[in-house]
Amino acid sequence: MPFMAISMHPRDLDILYEDNHLLVVNKPAGIATMGLPNGEETLLTVAKAYVSQRYNKPGNVYLGVVSRLDFSVTGVIVFARTSKAAARLNDQFRDHTVEKTYHAIVEGSISPKEDLLVNHLCEDKRHRKMWVTVSPTAESKEARLRYSCLKYVGNNSLLEVTLETGRKHQIRLQLAHKGHPILGDKKYGSKTPFPQGVALHAKRLVIRHPVTKETHSFEAPLPQYWK
C-alpha cells in the first residue's frame, strides 16, 4: 500500500525557530514542501497560514522557500520571511556555505564504514526520478556526499550523511547506487518497509543568519517511529 499524504493544521507545525526574518520547521513525512497545483496543501501553504494567524497578517503572506525536502522525507526546513532574507540565504545554498547533515537507515551492512561518494546524475522527468550516468554528460550534474556508519542495526546500517552538493534525490540515489537503498524507498529499489515515508531525516542545518550574520545551527529530533 503506497504511503498516503497527511493533512496538517497550522497549529500542527513543529516550529524549531522563528524571528522576523526566518521560520524554521521540522517537516513530517507525507507532505510536499511546495509545487503542487493551487488549492492543494503543501508545507508552504500550511506555514503561510501559520504566519497569517500568528501575526494577524491579512492577505497574501510572503514566505520564500530556500530549502526543500521530498514528500517522504522528514527534518529541518527553512523559510525566509522577507525577499531580502530569501536572496541572502539562496546565495549561501548556491555557494555551498550551508552545512546539511542527514540521518538515514539503509539496507545491508555498508562497507567501508566511512566514504566519499561522487557520481554524475541525470533526471528522468517522465518517471520523476534520477539516474546515475557511467560518465559525465552535458546534461548530468556532479553529486558529492560523505557518509559515516553510526552503527549496524540488525541487517541494516544507520548512517550520518553530509551533503557537499544539493541535487534532487541525491542521497536516495547515491546510496541505492552503492547497493544500499534507504528503507521504505521503493522508487530506488528498497525491499524493506518503513512505518512512514522513507528512513531519511534532515537532522541538522547550519546557516549564517541573513541579517545578524550570526551562525545558527537548527536540529530536528528523529521521528518517534524511528525507534
Short mmCIF file of C-alpha atoms in Angstrom, two decimals:
data_model
loop_
_atom_site.label_atom_id
_atom_site.label_comp_id
_atom_site.label_asym_id
_atom_site.label_seq_id
_atom_site.Cartn_x
_atom_site.Cartn_y
_atom_site.Cartn_z
CA MET A 1 0.00 0.00 0.00
CA PRO A 2 1.50 3.40 -1.00
CA PHE A 3 2.36 5.93 1.68
CA MET A 4 -0.53 8.40 1.89
CA ALA A 5 -0.42 12.17 2.14
CA ILE A 6 -1.18 13.72 5.51
CA SER A 7 -3.31 16.78 6.25
CA MET A 8 -1.89 19.48 8.54
CA HIS A 9 -3.36 22.36 10.53
CA PRO A 10 -1.13 25.41 11.13
CA ARG A 11 -1.12 24.58 14.85
CA ASP A 12 0.42 21.19 13.98
CA LEU A 13 3.62 22.81 12.69
CA ASP A 14 6.69 21.79 14.69
CA ILE A 15 8.46 25.16 14.92
CA LEU A 16 12.20 24.94 15.57
CA TYR A 17 12.93 28.68 15.33
CA GLU A 18 11.26 31.89 14.22
CA ASP A 19 12.03 35.60 14.11
CA ASN A 20 11.20 38.50 11.76
CA HIS A 21 13.37 37.01 9.02
CA LEU A 22 13.21 33.20 9.37
CA LEU A 23 10.74 30.42 10.02
CA VAL A 24 12.37 27.02 10.62
CA VAL A 25 10.18 23.92 10.94
CA ASN A 26 10.53 20.17 11.37
CA LYS A 27 8.82 18.66 8.31
CA PRO A 28 6.84 15.43 8.74
CA ALA A 29 6.68 12.72 6.08
CA GLY A 30 3.67 12.75 3.80
CA ILE A 31 3.55 16.37 2.67
CA ALA A 32 5.26 18.14 -0.25
CA THR A 33 7.39 21.18 0.53
CA MET A 34 5.82 23.17 -2.33
CA GLY A 35 4.99 22.95 -6.02
CA LEU A 36 1.50 21.42 -6.08
CA PRO A 37 -1.40 22.96 -8.05
CA ASN A 38 -3.25 25.86 -6.42
CA GLY A 39 -5.54 24.75 -3.64
CA GLU A 40 -3.54 21.62 -2.75
CA GLU A 41 -1.94 21.56 0.67
CA THR A 42 1.84 21.80 0.99
CA LEU A 43 4.17 22.63 3.87
CA LEU A 44 4.45 26.11 2.32
CA THR A 45 0.69 26.73 2.37
CA VAL A 46 0.44 25.47 5.97
CA ALA A 47 3.39 27.67 7.04
CA LYS A 48 1.83 30.72 5.34
CA ALA A 49 -1.43 30.07 7.19
CA TYR A 50 0.54 29.81 10.44
CA VAL A 51 2.25 33.18 9.89
CA SER A 52 -1.07 34.78 8.89
CA GLN A 53 -2.78 33.58 12.08
CA ARG A 54 0.19 34.05 14.42
CA TYR A 55 0.91 37.63 13.38
CA ASN A 56 -2.60 38.61 12.24
CA LYS A 57 -1.49 39.29 8.66
CA PRO A 58 -4.40 39.56 6.22
CA GLY A 59 -3.94 38.87 2.53
CA ASN A 60 -1.10 37.00 0.90
CA VAL A 61 1.79 36.18 3.27
CA TYR A 62 5.32 36.12 1.83
CA LEU A 63 7.46 33.05 2.56
CA GLY A 64 10.49 32.21 0.45
CA VAL A 65 11.41 28.54 0.07
CA VAL A 66 15.18 28.27 0.39
CA SER A 67 15.45 24.56 1.22
CA ARG A 68 13.29 21.61 0.17
CA LEU A 69 12.72 18.03 1.24
CA ASP A 70 10.99 15.27 -0.71
CA PHE A 71 7.41 14.27 0.12
CA SER A 72 8.51 11.17 2.07
CA VAL A 73 11.50 12.78 3.88
CA THR A 74 11.45 14.43 7.33
CA GLY A 75 13.51 17.11 9.06
CA VAL A 76 14.71 20.72 9.03
CA ILE A 77 13.20 23.15 6.50
CA VAL A 78 13.98 26.89 6.39
CA PHE A 79 11.59 29.52 5.06
CA ALA A 80 12.56 33.16 4.58
CA ARG A 81 10.03 35.73 5.78
CA THR A 82 11.34 38.53 3.56
CA SER A 83 12.60 38.65 -0.01
CA LYS A 84 15.92 40.10 1.18
CA ALA A 85 16.42 37.18 3.58
CA ALA A 86 15.49 34.73 0.82
CA ALA A 87 18.05 36.21 -1.59
CA ARG A 88 20.84 36.09 1.00
CA LEU A 89 20.01 32.52 2.04
CA ASN A 90 19.81 31.38 -1.58
CA ASP A 91 23.33 32.77 -2.06
CA GLN A 92 24.54 30.60 0.84
CA PHE A 93 22.98 27.46 -0.63
CA ARG A 94 24.37 28.24 -4.09
CA ASP A 95 27.85 28.88 -2.69
CA HIS A 96 27.75 25.65 -0.60
CA THR A 97 28.44 27.50 2.65
CA VAL A 98 25.44 25.81 4.30
CA GLU A 99 26.09 22.63 6.31
CA LYS A 100 23.47 19.90 5.76
CA THR A 101 23.55 16.72 7.84
CA TYR A 102 21.13 13.82 7.44
CA HIS A 103 20.47 10.52 9.16
CA ALA A 104 19.50 7.51 7.05
CA ILE A 105 18.85 3.82 7.61
CA VAL A 106 19.94 1.75 4.62
CA GLU A 107 19.61 -1.91 3.72
CA GLY A 108 22.63 -4.11 4.41
CA SER A 109 25.86 -3.69 6.34
CA ILE A 110 27.61 -0.87 4.48
CA SER A 111 31.34 -1.05 3.83
CA PRO A 112 33.58 0.83 4.22
CA LYS A 113 32.09 2.46 7.30
CA GLU A 114 33.10 5.92 6.02
CA ASP A 115 33.39 7.09 2.43
CA LEU A 116 33.02 9.93 -0.07
CA LEU A 117 30.58 9.13 -2.89
CA VAL A 118 30.93 11.01 -6.17
CA ASN A 119 28.51 10.35 -9.04
CA HIS A 120 27.04 12.18 -12.02
CA LEU A 121 23.25 12.35 -12.02
CA CYS A 122 20.67 12.90 -14.75
CA GLU A 123 16.93 13.47 -14.39
CA ASP A 124 14.24 11.29 -15.93
CA LYS A 125 11.39 13.82 -15.83
CA ARG A 126 8.86 11.44 -17.37
CA HIS A 127 9.21 8.99 -14.48
CA ARG A 128 10.08 11.69 -11.89
CA LYS A 129 13.32 10.07 -10.78
CA MET A 130 17.07 10.45 -11.13
CA TRP A 131 19.69 8.06 -12.50
CA VAL A 132 23.47 7.72 -12.39
CA THR A 133 25.48 8.13 -15.58
CA VAL A 134 28.56 6.00 -16.26
CA SER A 135 30.49 9.13 -17.25
CA PRO A 136 29.70 12.87 -17.22
CA THR A 137 27.42 14.27 -19.95
CA ALA A 138 26.24 17.73 -20.94
CA GLU A 139 23.01 17.12 -19.00
CA SER A 140 24.48 15.45 -15.90
CA LYS A 141 25.38 17.16 -12.62
CA GLU A 142 28.09 16.08 -10.19
CA ALA A 143 26.81 14.85 -6.82
CA ARG A 144 29.07 14.51 -3.78
CA LEU A 145 28.27 13.28 -0.29
CA ARG A 146 30.14 11.85 2.69
CA TYR A 147 28.70 9.19 4.95
CA SER A 148 29.76 7.52 8.16
CA CYS A 149 28.12 4.47 9.69
CA LEU A 150 26.97 5.24 13.24
CA LYS A 151 26.02 1.63 13.93
CA TYR A 152 24.68 -1.54 12.37
CA VAL A 153 21.03 -2.21 13.21
CA GLY A 154 20.25 -5.87 12.53
CA ASN A 155 20.84 -6.32 8.80
CA ASN A 156 20.73 -2.56 8.20
CA SER A 157 23.04 0.43 8.75
CA LEU A 158 22.35 3.77 10.44
CA LEU A 159 24.30 6.48 8.61
CA GLU A 160 25.16 10.11 9.12
CA VAL A 161 25.33 11.81 5.72
CA THR A 162 26.84 15.21 4.93
CA LEU A 163 25.99 16.78 1.59
CA GLU A 164 28.63 18.62 -0.43
CA THR A 165 26.17 19.29 -3.27
CA GLY A 166 22.38 19.57 -3.26
CA ARG A 167 20.98 17.53 -6.14
CA LYS A 168 17.45 16.20 -6.48
CA HIS A 169 17.06 12.78 -4.78
CA GLN A 170 20.85 12.79 -4.33
CA ILE A 171 21.16 10.85 -1.06
CA ARG A 172 18.48 8.35 -2.03
CA LEU A 173 20.03 7.63 -5.42
CA GLN A 174 23.71 7.62 -4.46
CA LEU A 175 23.21 5.20 -1.57
CA ALA A 176 20.98 2.97 -3.71
CA HIS A 177 23.60 3.03 -6.49
CA LYS A 178 26.16 1.81 -3.94
CA GLY A 179 23.84 -1.13 -3.23
CA HIS A 180 22.28 0.19 -0.01
CA PRO A 181 18.85 1.73 -0.70
CA ILE A 182 17.15 3.68 2.08
CA LEU A 183 14.46 1.74 3.95
CA GLY A 184 11.00 2.33 2.50
CA ASP A 185 12.36 3.90 -0.71
CA LYS A 186 10.68 1.69 -3.32
CA LYS A 187 11.46 4.21 -6.08
CA TYR A 188 15.16 3.41 -5.71
CA GLY A 189 14.96 -0.30 -5.03
CA SER A 190 14.24 -0.77 -1.32
CA LYS A 191 12.52 -4.04 -0.42
CA THR A 192 12.24 -3.16 3.28
CA PRO A 193 9.10 -1.36 4.54
CA PHE A 194 9.30 1.64 6.85
CA PRO A 195 6.47 2.94 9.12
CA GLN A 196 6.12 6.35 7.44
CA GLY A 197 7.78 7.62 4.28
CA VAL A 198 11.44 6.67 3.91
CA ALA A 199 14.20 6.40 6.53
CA LEU A 200 15.83 9.70 5.62
CA HIS A 201 15.82 12.66 8.03
CA ALA A 202 17.35 16.13 7.64
CA LYS A 203 18.89 16.17 11.10
CA ARG A 204 20.85 19.45 11.14
CA LEU A 205 21.15 22.63 9.09
CA VAL A 206 23.78 25.29 9.79
CA ILE A 207 23.36 28.70 8.16
CA ARG A 208 24.52 32.29 8.62
CA HIS A 209 21.59 34.47 9.66
CA PRO A 210 20.70 36.68 6.67
CA VAL A 211 20.53 39.85 8.81
CA THR A 212 22.56 39.42 12.01
CA LYS A 213 25.23 37.31 10.24
CA GLU A 214 25.41 35.03 13.29
CA THR A 215 25.84 31.29 12.72
CA HIS A 216 22.70 29.31 13.56
CA SER A 217 22.51 25.52 13.89
CA PHE A 218 19.00 24.09 13.68
CA GLU A 219 18.44 20.47 14.69
CA ALA A 220 15.29 18.37 14.30
CA PRO A 221 14.74 15.34 16.55
CA LEU A 222 14.18 12.00 14.83
CA PRO A 223 10.52 10.96 14.48
CA GLN A 224 9.33 8.66 17.27
CA TYR A 225 8.73 5.75 14.87
CA TRP A 226 12.48 5.55 14.08
CA LYS A 227 12.91 3.92 17.49
#
